[in-house]
Amino acid sequence: MTTHAMVGFTPPGHLDLVVEGFDEAVMGKEVEIEVVHMATVQDSRPVHGREVLWSTRLTLDSPDLMLPIDLPAHVAYAYHGVQVSLTLEVRVFVPHGGWFWSHKTLAEATVDLPQWSHAEGSDTGLMDPYDHYDLSRAFESLGPAARRRVIQWIGGYSGGLLLGLVGAVWSGWVAVVLGWLVLVVLGGYFVYRKVWQELSGYIDLQWGFVPPLGPDVVVPVHGLLDGRPRIDLVQPRLRIVACNLEKGQYKRGSGTDVRTVSFSEPVGATILFDQTVEHWPAGMALAERFPGEVDFGPAFERLAPPMQVGEEHGVGIRWEAQLIVPELVDLEVEGPEEVWMWPEHWSPS
């Protein structure tokens, strides 16, 4: 006799499990039932995610089983994306009897949830736009103190590299050479971050009070952001964008150098605000230059609510303000994720 499992779903988290055709050999035995949230990574060497949301053990006394299940977690949809898919599965099995005995699976079923799909590809270009800047123009925009700091950092790093190289060549010791290579990498990263921080310091762009965000929320952009440029800005473009963020892991390397890599892939990006002005004078408040509004309705139509599978897998929300100024370093300021509020009984349209 073939064992067959069916699962009915009622939002927000109720399941009706029906299993038919248990074999007589398992009558009177203890079985375990699990409801598992699965994250499947699309990669040649994936690391999948798995989280047990509900489980129970019972003794079979009938070839058929009907069991209502109320999940403690809200799982409103199944997700199929560019690099990650999320599904809800039910598994019925006989637990193993010791270290050397595996589980015996009796029945499995995938819960038929409402489907949400992002299949159009990555949106890295919109969320992390290529920065077209002129290094000399960006340096000229700095104040005297900032220029001195940049020159000191670059000069100190260059001098340290030169002295380290001379010492490594003169000594010929492997340890000294390795130390010099560490100085190149770590010192270079530190100097890069410091210089970049100075080059983007022509304005202190900050989030103000961000109210809870829902599909009907429309807010003036100056009610969300605040900032005054330190220098005159020509044709600055202010943009607010939001996307889903697929999160997962995969393996890379070989032999003794196998490592687990975590990734975050932006998908479904949508522009919520986009305005360019001819001139933004130094010292002028953002509210005086950008009078537009931000409508969050399109984001709730295009994006799926956050859903996590364990610590490393799932779907999140990323949104940010971008200030794009010709010849200067672009500025990106991420907004808080916890302010996004989906309706209680949200379902994919």
mmCIF file of C-alpha atoms in Angstrom:
data_model
loop_
_atom_site.group_PDB
_atom_site.id
_atom_site.type_symbol
_atom_site.label_atom_id
_atom_site.label_comp_id
_atom_site.label_asym_id
_atom_site.label_seq_id
_atom_site.Cartn_x
_atom_site.Cartn_y
_atom_site.Cartn_z
ATOM 1 C CA MET A 1 0.000 0.000 0.000
ATOM 2 C CA THR A 2 1.313 3.440 -0.927
ATOM 3 C CA THR A 3 1.265 6.106 1.765
ATOM 4 C CA HIS A 4 -0.063 9.444 0.490
ATOM 5 C CA ALA A 5 -0.006 12.827 2.259
ATOM 6 C CA MET A 6 -2.076 15.942 1.538
ATOM 7 C CA VAL A 7 -1.919 19.311 3.289
ATOM 8 C CA GLY A 8 -4.510 22.078 3.286
ATOM 9 C CA PHE A 9 -3.511 25.650 4.151
ATOM 10 C CA THR A 10 -5.616 28.366 5.774
ATOM 11 C CA PRO A 11 -3.981 31.793 6.340
ATOM 12 C CA PRO A 12 -2.211 32.938 8.349
ATOM 13 C CA GLY A 13 -0.745 29.649 9.614
ATOM 14 C CA HIS A 14 -3.214 26.750 9.931
ATOM 15 C CA LEU A 15 -2.568 23.387 8.246
ATOM 16 C CA ASP A 16 -4.818 20.341 7.879
ATOM 17 C CA LEU A 17 -2.685 17.245 7.362
ATOM 18 C CA VAL A 18 -4.237 14.085 5.904
ATOM 19 C CA VAL A 19 -2.126 10.938 5.485
ATOM 20 C CA GLU A 20 -3.666 7.809 3.984
ATOM 21 C CA GLY A 21 -2.389 4.274 3.559
ATOM 22 C CA PHE A 22 0.052 3.617 6.400
ATOM 23 C CA ASP A 23 1.436 0.075 6.116
ATOM 24 C CA GLU A 24 0.432 -2.476 8.733
ATOM 25 C CA ALA A 25 4.120 -2.869 9.629
ATOM 26 C CA VAL A 26 4.151 0.570 11.263
ATOM 27 C CA MET A 27 0.914 0.154 13.214
ATOM 28 C CA GLY A 28 1.598 0.623 16.919
ATOM 29 C CA LYS A 29 4.914 2.363 16.248
ATOM 30 C CA GLU A 30 5.846 5.891 17.194
ATOM 31 C CA VAL A 31 6.170 8.315 14.272
ATOM 32 C CA GLU A 32 7.360 11.897 14.147
ATOM 33 C CA ILE A 33 5.721 14.665 12.118
ATOM 34 C CA GLU A 34 7.648 17.801 11.179
ATOM 35 C CA VAL A 35 6.650 21.021 9.443
ATOM 36 C CA VAL A 36 9.861 22.361 7.933
ATOM 37 C CA HIS A 37 10.587 25.737 6.343
ATOM 38 C CA MET A 38 13.089 25.087 3.538
ATOM 39 C CA ALA A 39 15.416 27.525 1.772
ATOM 40 C CA THR A 40 16.842 26.171 -1.480
ATOM 41 C CA VAL A 41 19.857 28.012 -2.918
ATOM 42 C CA GLN A 42 20.383 28.094 -6.697
ATOM 43 C CA ASP A 43 24.120 27.475 -7.033
ATOM 44 C CA SER A 44 26.527 24.774 -8.174
ATOM 45 C CA ARG A 45 27.638 24.282 -4.544
ATOM 46 C CA PRO A 46 24.673 25.383 -2.446
ATOM 47 C CA VAL A 47 24.210 25.477 1.307
ATOM 48 C CA HIS A 48 20.483 25.061 1.851
ATOM 49 C CA GLY A 49 18.611 26.355 4.881
ATOM 50 C CA ARG A 50 16.221 24.367 7.077
ATOM 51 C CA GLU A 51 14.131 25.359 10.102
ATOM 52 C CA VAL A 52 11.651 23.112 11.918
ATOM 53 C CA LEU A 53 8.590 25.247 12.734
ATOM 54 C CA TRP A 54 6.502 22.536 14.388
ATOM 55 C CA SER A 55 6.907 18.878 15.349
ATOM 56 C CA THR A 56 5.150 16.183 17.341
ATOM 57 C CA ARG A 57 5.355 12.444 18.027
ATOM 58 C CA LEU A 58 2.432 10.035 18.185
ATOM 59 C CA THR A 59 1.692 6.317 18.030
ATOM 60 C CA LEU A 60 -0.069 5.069 14.912
ATOM 61 C CA ASP A 61 -3.270 3.125 15.562
ATOM 62 C CA SER A 62 -4.936 3.567 12.165
ATOM 63 C CA PRO A 63 -3.853 3.397 8.483
ATOM 64 C CA ASP A 64 -5.184 6.942 8.038
ATOM 65 C CA LEU A 65 -4.281 10.103 9.937
ATOM 66 C CA MET A 66 -5.983 13.497 10.113
ATOM 67 C CA LEU A 67 -4.196 16.191 12.112
ATOM 68 C CA PRO A 68 -4.819 19.968 12.462
ATOM 69 C CA ILE A 69 -1.639 22.034 12.897
ATOM 70 C CA ASP A 70 -1.353 25.653 14.015
ATOM 71 C CA LEU A 71 2.070 27.055 13.202
ATOM 72 C CA PRO A 72 3.744 29.419 15.702
ATOM 73 C CA ALA A 73 5.342 31.354 12.831
ATOM 74 C CA HIS A 74 3.544 33.340 10.145
ATOM 75 C CA VAL A 75 4.323 31.802 6.737
ATOM 76 C CA ALA A 76 2.088 33.539 4.197
ATOM 77 C CA TYR A 77 3.688 32.568 0.904
ATOM 78 C CA ALA A 78 6.137 30.377 -0.987
ATOM 79 C CA TYR A 79 8.948 32.326 -2.596
ATOM 80 C CA HIS A 80 10.720 31.613 -5.888
ATOM 81 C CA GLY A 81 13.520 34.059 -6.629
ATOM 82 C CA VAL A 82 16.742 34.498 -8.529
ATOM 83 C CA GLN A 83 19.032 32.666 -6.083
ATOM 84 C CA VAL A 84 16.732 31.510 -3.267
ATOM 85 C CA SER A 85 13.437 29.609 -3.062
ATOM 86 C CA LEU A 86 11.417 29.197 0.150
ATOM 87 C CA THR A 87 8.924 26.370 0.617
ATOM 88 C CA LEU A 88 6.979 24.770 3.461
ATOM 89 C CA GLU A 89 7.138 20.986 3.716
ATOM 90 C CA VAL A 90 5.568 18.314 5.922
ATOM 91 C CA ARG A 91 7.405 15.079 6.645
ATOM 92 C CA VAL A 92 6.185 11.953 8.449
ATOM 93 C CA PHE A 93 8.864 9.459 9.485
ATOM 94 C CA VAL A 94 9.850 6.766 11.944
ATOM 95 C CA PRO A 95 12.604 8.201 14.190
ATOM 96 C CA HIS A 96 15.953 6.436 14.114
ATOM 97 C CA GLY A 97 16.682 3.876 16.785
ATOM 98 C CA GLY A 98 20.319 4.735 17.452
ATOM 99 C CA TRP A 99 23.488 6.309 16.134
ATOM 100 C CA PHE A 100 23.752 3.991 13.138
ATOM 101 C CA TRP A 101 20.114 3.950 12.031
ATOM 102 C CA SER A 102 18.648 6.574 9.738
ATOM 103 C CA HIS A 103 15.097 7.860 9.726
ATOM 104 C CA LYS A 104 12.571 5.936 7.685
ATOM 105 C CA THR A 105 10.429 8.426 5.780
ATOM 106 C CA LEU A 106 6.794 7.349 5.425
ATOM 107 C CA ALA A 107 5.280 10.362 3.670
ATOM 108 C CA GLU A 108 6.237 13.853 2.455
ATOM 109 C CA ALA A 109 4.256 16.772 1.053
ATOM 110 C CA THR A 110 4.896 20.379 0.017
ATOM 111 C CA VAL A 111 2.304 22.821 1.334
ATOM 112 C CA ASP A 112 0.451 24.581 -1.493
ATOM 113 C CA LEU A 113 1.013 28.183 -0.427
ATOM 114 C CA PRO A 114 0.293 31.367 -2.418
ATOM 115 C CA GLN A 115 3.225 31.913 -4.805
ATOM 116 C CA TRP A 116 5.521 34.928 -4.979
ATOM 117 C CA SER A 117 8.173 35.130 -7.680
ATOM 118 C CA HIS A 118 11.112 37.394 -8.560
ATOM 119 C CA ALA A 119 12.482 35.947 -11.772
ATOM 120 C CA GLU A 120 13.677 38.993 -13.690
ATOM 121 C CA GLY A 121 17.254 38.931 -12.376
ATOM 122 C CA SER A 122 19.447 40.892 -9.992
ATOM 123 C CA ASP A 123 18.930 44.620 -9.397
ATOM 124 C CA THR A 124 22.447 45.382 -8.207
ATOM 125 C CA GLY A 125 22.740 48.206 -10.760
ATOM 126 C CA LEU A 126 19.832 50.121 -9.247
ATOM 127 C CA MET A 127 20.627 49.471 -5.599
ATOM 128 C CA ASP A 128 24.390 49.970 -6.017
ATOM 129 C CA PRO A 129 24.701 52.289 -9.030
ATOM 130 C CA TYR A 130 28.060 52.736 -10.707
ATOM 131 C CA ASP A 131 29.698 55.870 -9.360
ATOM 132 C CA HIS A 132 30.856 58.230 -12.151
ATOM 133 C CA TYR A 133 33.056 60.675 -10.278
ATOM 134 C CA ASP A 134 36.052 62.864 -11.074
ATOM 135 C CA LEU A 135 38.721 62.299 -8.409
ATOM 136 C CA SER A 136 40.331 65.717 -8.886
ATOM 137 C CA ARG A 137 36.957 67.493 -8.718
ATOM 138 C CA ALA A 138 35.992 65.513 -5.629
ATOM 139 C CA PHE A 139 39.311 66.417 -3.996
ATOM 140 C CA GLU A 140 38.811 70.101 -4.839
ATOM 141 C CA SER A 141 35.425 70.034 -3.092
ATOM 142 C CA LEU A 142 37.090 69.217 0.231
ATOM 143 C CA GLY A 143 37.830 71.840 2.836
ATOM 144 C CA PRO A 144 41.453 72.601 3.843
ATOM 145 C CA ALA A 145 41.394 70.338 6.910
ATOM 146 C CA ALA A 146 39.912 67.413 4.972
ATOM 147 C CA ARG A 147 42.494 67.826 2.206
ATOM 148 C CA ARG A 148 45.321 67.680 4.744
ATOM 149 C CA ARG A 149 43.904 64.475 6.261
ATOM 150 C CA VAL A 150 43.615 62.808 2.854
ATOM 151 C CA ILE A 151 47.205 63.762 1.939
ATOM 152 C CA GLN A 152 48.480 62.517 5.317
ATOM 153 C CA TRP A 153 46.698 59.144 5.016
ATOM 154 C CA ILE A 154 47.846 58.512 1.452
ATOM 155 C CA GLY A 155 51.357 59.743 2.189
ATOM 156 C CA GLY A 156 51.650 57.691 5.362
ATOM 157 C CA TYR A 157 50.374 54.569 3.614
ATOM 158 C CA SER A 158 52.748 55.024 0.663
ATOM 159 C CA GLY A 159 55.717 55.629 2.966
ATOM 160 C CA GLY A 160 54.851 52.585 5.057
ATOM 161 C CA LEU A 161 54.643 50.416 1.941
ATOM 162 C CA LEU A 162 58.020 51.635 0.717
ATOM 163 C CA LEU A 163 59.756 51.030 4.063
ATOM 164 C CA GLY A 164 58.106 47.616 4.379
ATOM 165 C CA LEU A 165 59.180 46.642 0.870
ATOM 166 C CA VAL A 166 62.773 47.679 1.537
ATOM 167 C CA GLY A 167 62.794 45.735 4.793
ATOM 168 C CA ALA A 168 61.297 42.637 3.167
ATOM 169 C CA VAL A 169 63.814 42.650 0.308
ATOM 170 C CA TRP A 170 66.762 43.363 2.606
ATOM 171 C CA SER A 171 65.935 40.650 5.147
ATOM 172 C CA GLY A 172 64.689 38.012 2.732
ATOM 173 C CA TRP A 173 62.639 36.462 5.562
ATOM 174 C CA VAL A 174 59.349 34.899 4.610
ATOM 175 C CA ALA A 175 57.707 36.243 7.781
ATOM 176 C CA VAL A 176 58.692 39.813 6.889
ATOM 177 C CA VAL A 177 57.383 39.415 3.340
ATOM 178 C CA LEU A 178 54.071 38.072 4.644
ATOM 179 C CA GLY A 179 53.859 40.949 7.116
ATOM 180 C CA TRP A 180 54.396 43.406 4.297
ATOM 181 C CA LEU A 181 51.591 41.793 2.273
ATOM 182 C CA VAL A 182 49.267 42.065 5.277
ATOM 183 C CA LEU A 183 50.183 45.769 5.537
ATOM 184 C CA VAL A 184 49.339 46.233 1.846
ATOM 185 C CA VAL A 185 45.880 44.691 2.207
ATOM 186 C CA LEU A 186 44.741 45.926 5.621
ATOM 187 C CA GLY A 187 46.399 49.320 5.380
ATOM 188 C CA GLY A 188 45.050 49.861 1.888
ATOM 189 C CA TYR A 189 41.514 49.032 2.988
ATOM 190 C CA PHE A 190 41.741 51.379 5.983
ATOM 191 C CA VAL A 191 43.069 54.269 3.883
ATOM 192 C CA TYR A 192 40.467 53.629 1.182
ATOM 193 C CA ARG A 193 37.619 53.807 3.727
ATOM 194 C CA LYS A 194 38.984 56.986 5.304
ATOM 195 C CA VAL A 195 39.509 58.759 1.980
ATOM 196 C CA TRP A 196 36.075 57.688 0.722
ATOM 197 C CA GLN A 197 34.492 59.000 3.927
ATOM 198 C CA GLU A 198 36.094 62.387 3.366
ATOM 199 C CA LEU A 199 35.137 62.517 -0.328
ATOM 200 C CA SER A 200 31.485 61.861 0.516
ATOM 201 C CA GLY A 201 31.471 64.419 3.317
ATOM 202 C CA TYR A 202 30.135 67.277 1.181
ATOM 203 C CA ILE A 203 26.752 66.737 2.887
ATOM 204 C CA ASP A 204 25.530 65.084 6.065
ATOM 205 C CA LEU A 205 22.452 63.293 4.716
ATOM 206 C CA GLN A 206 20.477 61.610 7.486
ATOM 207 C CA TRP A 207 17.154 59.897 8.074
ATOM 208 C CA GLY A 208 14.827 61.819 10.333
ATOM 209 C CA PHE A 209 11.743 60.340 11.976
ATOM 210 C CA VAL A 210 10.500 57.472 9.796
ATOM 211 C CA PRO A 211 6.901 56.512 10.616
ATOM 212 C CA PRO A 212 5.563 52.944 10.254
ATOM 213 C CA LEU A 213 5.324 52.296 6.516
ATOM 214 C CA GLY A 214 2.248 50.708 4.949
ATOM 215 C CA PRO A 215 0.726 50.486 1.452
ATOM 216 C CA ASP A 216 -1.273 53.710 1.967
ATOM 217 C CA VAL A 217 1.559 55.843 3.354
ATOM 218 C CA VAL A 218 2.572 58.971 1.425
ATOM 219 C CA VAL A 219 5.200 61.161 3.114
ATOM 220 C CA PRO A 220 6.966 64.397 2.018
ATOM 221 C CA VAL A 221 10.582 63.514 1.268
ATOM 222 C CA HIS A 222 11.771 66.232 3.653
ATOM 223 C CA GLY A 223 9.748 64.461 6.352
ATOM 224 C CA LEU A 224 12.024 61.437 5.957
ATOM 225 C CA LEU A 225 15.413 62.975 5.138
ATOM 226 C CA ASP A 226 17.387 65.942 6.343
ATOM 227 C CA GLY A 227 20.635 67.473 5.154
ATOM 228 C CA ARG A 228 22.442 70.659 4.112
ATOM 229 C CA PRO A 229 25.312 70.550 1.613
ATOM 230 C CA ARG A 230 28.641 72.033 2.660
ATOM 231 C CA ILE A 231 29.331 73.157 -0.939
ATOM 232 C CA ASP A 232 27.187 74.171 -3.921
ATOM 233 C CA LEU A 233 25.872 71.098 -5.743
ATOM 234 C CA VAL A 234 25.149 71.191 -9.491
ATOM 235 C CA GLN A 235 22.351 68.942 -10.793
ATOM 236 C CA PRO A 236 22.068 66.756 -7.696
ATOM 237 C CA ARG A 237 19.695 63.807 -8.053
ATOM 238 C CA LEU A 238 17.886 62.517 -4.948
ATOM 239 C CA ARG A 239 16.464 59.025 -5.213
ATOM 240 C CA ILE A 240 14.810 56.601 -2.781
ATOM 241 C CA VAL A 241 14.774 52.960 -3.834
ATOM 242 C CA ALA A 242 13.634 49.715 -2.184
ATOM 243 C CA CYS A 243 14.123 46.030 -2.975
ATOM 244 C CA ASN A 244 13.855 42.514 -1.629
ATOM 245 C CA LEU A 245 17.130 41.021 -0.464
ATOM 246 C CA GLU A 246 17.622 37.306 -1.038
ATOM 247 C CA LYS A 247 19.954 35.822 1.572
ATOM 248 C CA GLY A 248 21.704 32.477 1.542
ATOM 249 C CA GLN A 249 25.020 30.633 1.452
ATOM 250 C CA TYR A 250 27.189 28.541 -0.861
ATOM 251 C CA LYS A 251 30.557 26.774 -0.753
ATOM 252 C CA ARG A 252 33.729 27.961 -2.460
ATOM 253 C CA GLY A 253 37.319 26.745 -2.534
ATOM 254 C CA SER A 254 38.710 23.223 -2.569
ATOM 255 C CA GLY A 255 40.750 20.837 -0.457
ATOM 256 C CA THR A 256 41.580 22.348 2.922
ATOM 257 C CA ASP A 257 40.421 25.808 1.771
ATOM 258 C CA VAL A 258 36.674 25.073 1.516
ATOM 259 C CA ARG A 259 34.729 27.985 2.978
ATOM 260 C CA THR A 260 31.088 28.974 3.364
ATOM 261 C CA VAL A 261 30.184 32.273 1.686
ATOM 262 C CA SER A 262 27.106 34.286 2.649
ATOM 263 C CA PHE A 263 25.412 36.398 -0.024
ATOM 264 C CA SER A 264 22.701 39.063 -0.260
ATOM 265 C CA GLU A 265 21.159 39.552 -3.699
ATOM 266 C CA PRO A 266 18.898 42.581 -4.414
ATOM 267 C CA VAL A 267 15.818 41.756 -6.518
ATOM 268 C CA GLY A 268 12.536 43.448 -7.402
ATOM 269 C CA ALA A 269 13.948 46.962 -6.956
ATOM 270 C CA THR A 270 11.515 49.831 -7.327
ATOM 271 C CA ILE A 271 12.050 53.601 -7.343
ATOM 272 C CA LEU A 272 9.896 55.415 -4.774
ATOM 273 C CA PHE A 273 11.257 58.923 -5.319
ATOM 274 C CA ASP A 274 13.432 60.427 -8.043
ATOM 275 C CA GLN A 275 14.050 64.152 -8.504
ATOM 276 C CA THR A 276 16.888 66.199 -10.000
ATOM 277 C CA VAL A 277 17.337 69.931 -9.393
ATOM 278 C CA GLU A 278 19.623 72.323 -11.264
ATOM 279 C CA HIS A 279 21.337 73.777 -8.211
ATOM 280 C CA TRP A 280 21.457 73.085 -4.483
ATOM 281 C CA PRO A 281 23.220 75.994 -2.749
ATOM 282 C CA ALA A 282 25.539 75.374 0.169
ATOM 283 C CA GLY A 283 23.768 75.550 3.513
ATOM 284 C CA MET A 284 20.242 75.245 2.094
ATOM 285 C CA ALA A 285 17.958 72.713 3.816
ATOM 286 C CA LEU A 286 16.760 69.717 1.842
ATOM 287 C CA ALA A 287 13.143 70.750 2.439
ATOM 288 C CA GLU A 288 13.703 73.964 0.463
ATOM 289 C CA ARG A 289 15.062 72.152 -2.596
ATOM 290 C CA PHE A 290 13.147 68.872 -2.808
ATOM 291 C CA PRO A 291 9.418 69.447 -2.225
ATOM 292 C CA GLY A 292 8.158 66.084 -3.564
ATOM 293 C CA GLU A 293 6.418 63.172 -1.830
ATOM 294 C CA VAL A 294 7.304 59.512 -1.388
ATOM 295 C CA ASP A 295 4.483 57.049 -2.152
ATOM 296 C CA PHE A 296 5.171 53.629 -0.610
ATOM 297 C CA GLY A 297 2.247 51.922 -2.360
ATOM 298 C CA PRO A 298 4.330 50.646 -5.321
ATOM 299 C CA ALA A 299 6.827 49.015 -2.937
ATOM 300 C CA PHE A 300 4.080 46.979 -1.251
ATOM 301 C CA GLU A 301 2.778 45.926 -4.669
ATOM 302 C CA ARG A 302 6.185 44.812 -5.942
ATOM 303 C CA LEU A 303 7.984 43.512 -2.852
ATOM 304 C CA ALA A 304 7.386 40.512 -0.604
ATOM 305 C CA PRO A 305 7.411 40.843 3.203
ATOM 306 C CA PRO A 306 10.524 39.640 5.053
ATOM 307 C CA MET A 307 10.659 35.925 5.842
ATOM 308 C CA GLN A 308 13.592 34.222 7.538
ATOM 309 C CA VAL A 309 14.701 30.569 7.502
ATOM 310 C CA GLY A 310 17.210 30.195 10.314
ATOM 311 C CA GLU A 311 19.949 32.780 10.736
ATOM 312 C CA GLU A 312 21.480 32.844 7.249
ATOM 313 C CA HIS A 313 18.666 32.272 4.715
ATOM 314 C CA GLY A 314 15.521 34.103 3.707
ATOM 315 C CA VAL A 315 14.123 37.240 2.127
ATOM 316 C CA GLY A 316 14.560 40.706 3.608
ATOM 317 C CA ILE A 317 13.953 44.355 2.759
ATOM 318 C CA ARG A 318 16.578 46.912 1.837
ATOM 319 C CA TRP A 319 15.814 50.531 1.087
ATOM 320 C CA GLU A 320 18.033 53.557 0.840
ATOM 321 C CA ALA A 321 18.349 57.189 -0.125
ATOM 322 C CA GLN A 322 20.824 57.920 -2.908
ATOM 323 C CA LEU A 323 22.313 61.323 -3.655
ATOM 324 C CA ILE A 324 23.915 61.249 -7.099
ATOM 325 C CA VAL A 325 25.965 64.320 -8.023
ATOM 326 C CA PRO A 326 27.946 64.594 -11.284
ATOM 327 C CA GLU A 327 31.737 64.421 -10.712
ATOM 328 C CA LEU A 328 31.339 63.840 -6.952
ATOM 329 C CA VAL A 329 31.203 60.626 -4.968
ATOM 330 C CA ASP A 330 27.642 59.290 -4.710
ATOM 331 C CA LEU A 331 26.112 59.015 -1.258
ATOM 332 C CA GLU A 332 23.946 56.061 -0.147
ATOM 333 C CA VAL A 333 22.174 55.978 3.230
ATOM 334 C CA GLU A 334 20.262 52.819 4.178
ATOM 335 C CA GLY A 335 16.905 53.151 5.906
ATOM 336 C CA PRO A 336 15.643 51.067 8.858
ATOM 337 C CA GLU A 337 13.993 47.748 7.950
ATOM 338 C CA GLU A 338 11.786 47.406 11.025
ATOM 339 C CA VAL A 339 9.450 50.259 9.983
ATOM 340 C CA TRP A 340 7.921 48.216 7.118
ATOM 341 C CA MET A 341 4.469 46.976 8.187
ATOM 342 C CA TRP A 342 2.640 44.523 5.914
ATOM 343 C CA PRO A 343 -1.110 44.021 6.429
ATOM 344 C CA GLU A 344 -1.860 41.194 8.880
ATOM 345 C CA HIS A 345 -3.532 38.998 6.258
ATOM 346 C CA TRP A 346 -1.262 39.950 3.351
ATOM 347 C CA SER A 347 -1.219 37.533 0.435
ATOM 348 C CA PRO A 348 0.438 37.712 -3.010
ATOM 349 C CA SER A 349 -1.888 39.335 -5.532
#
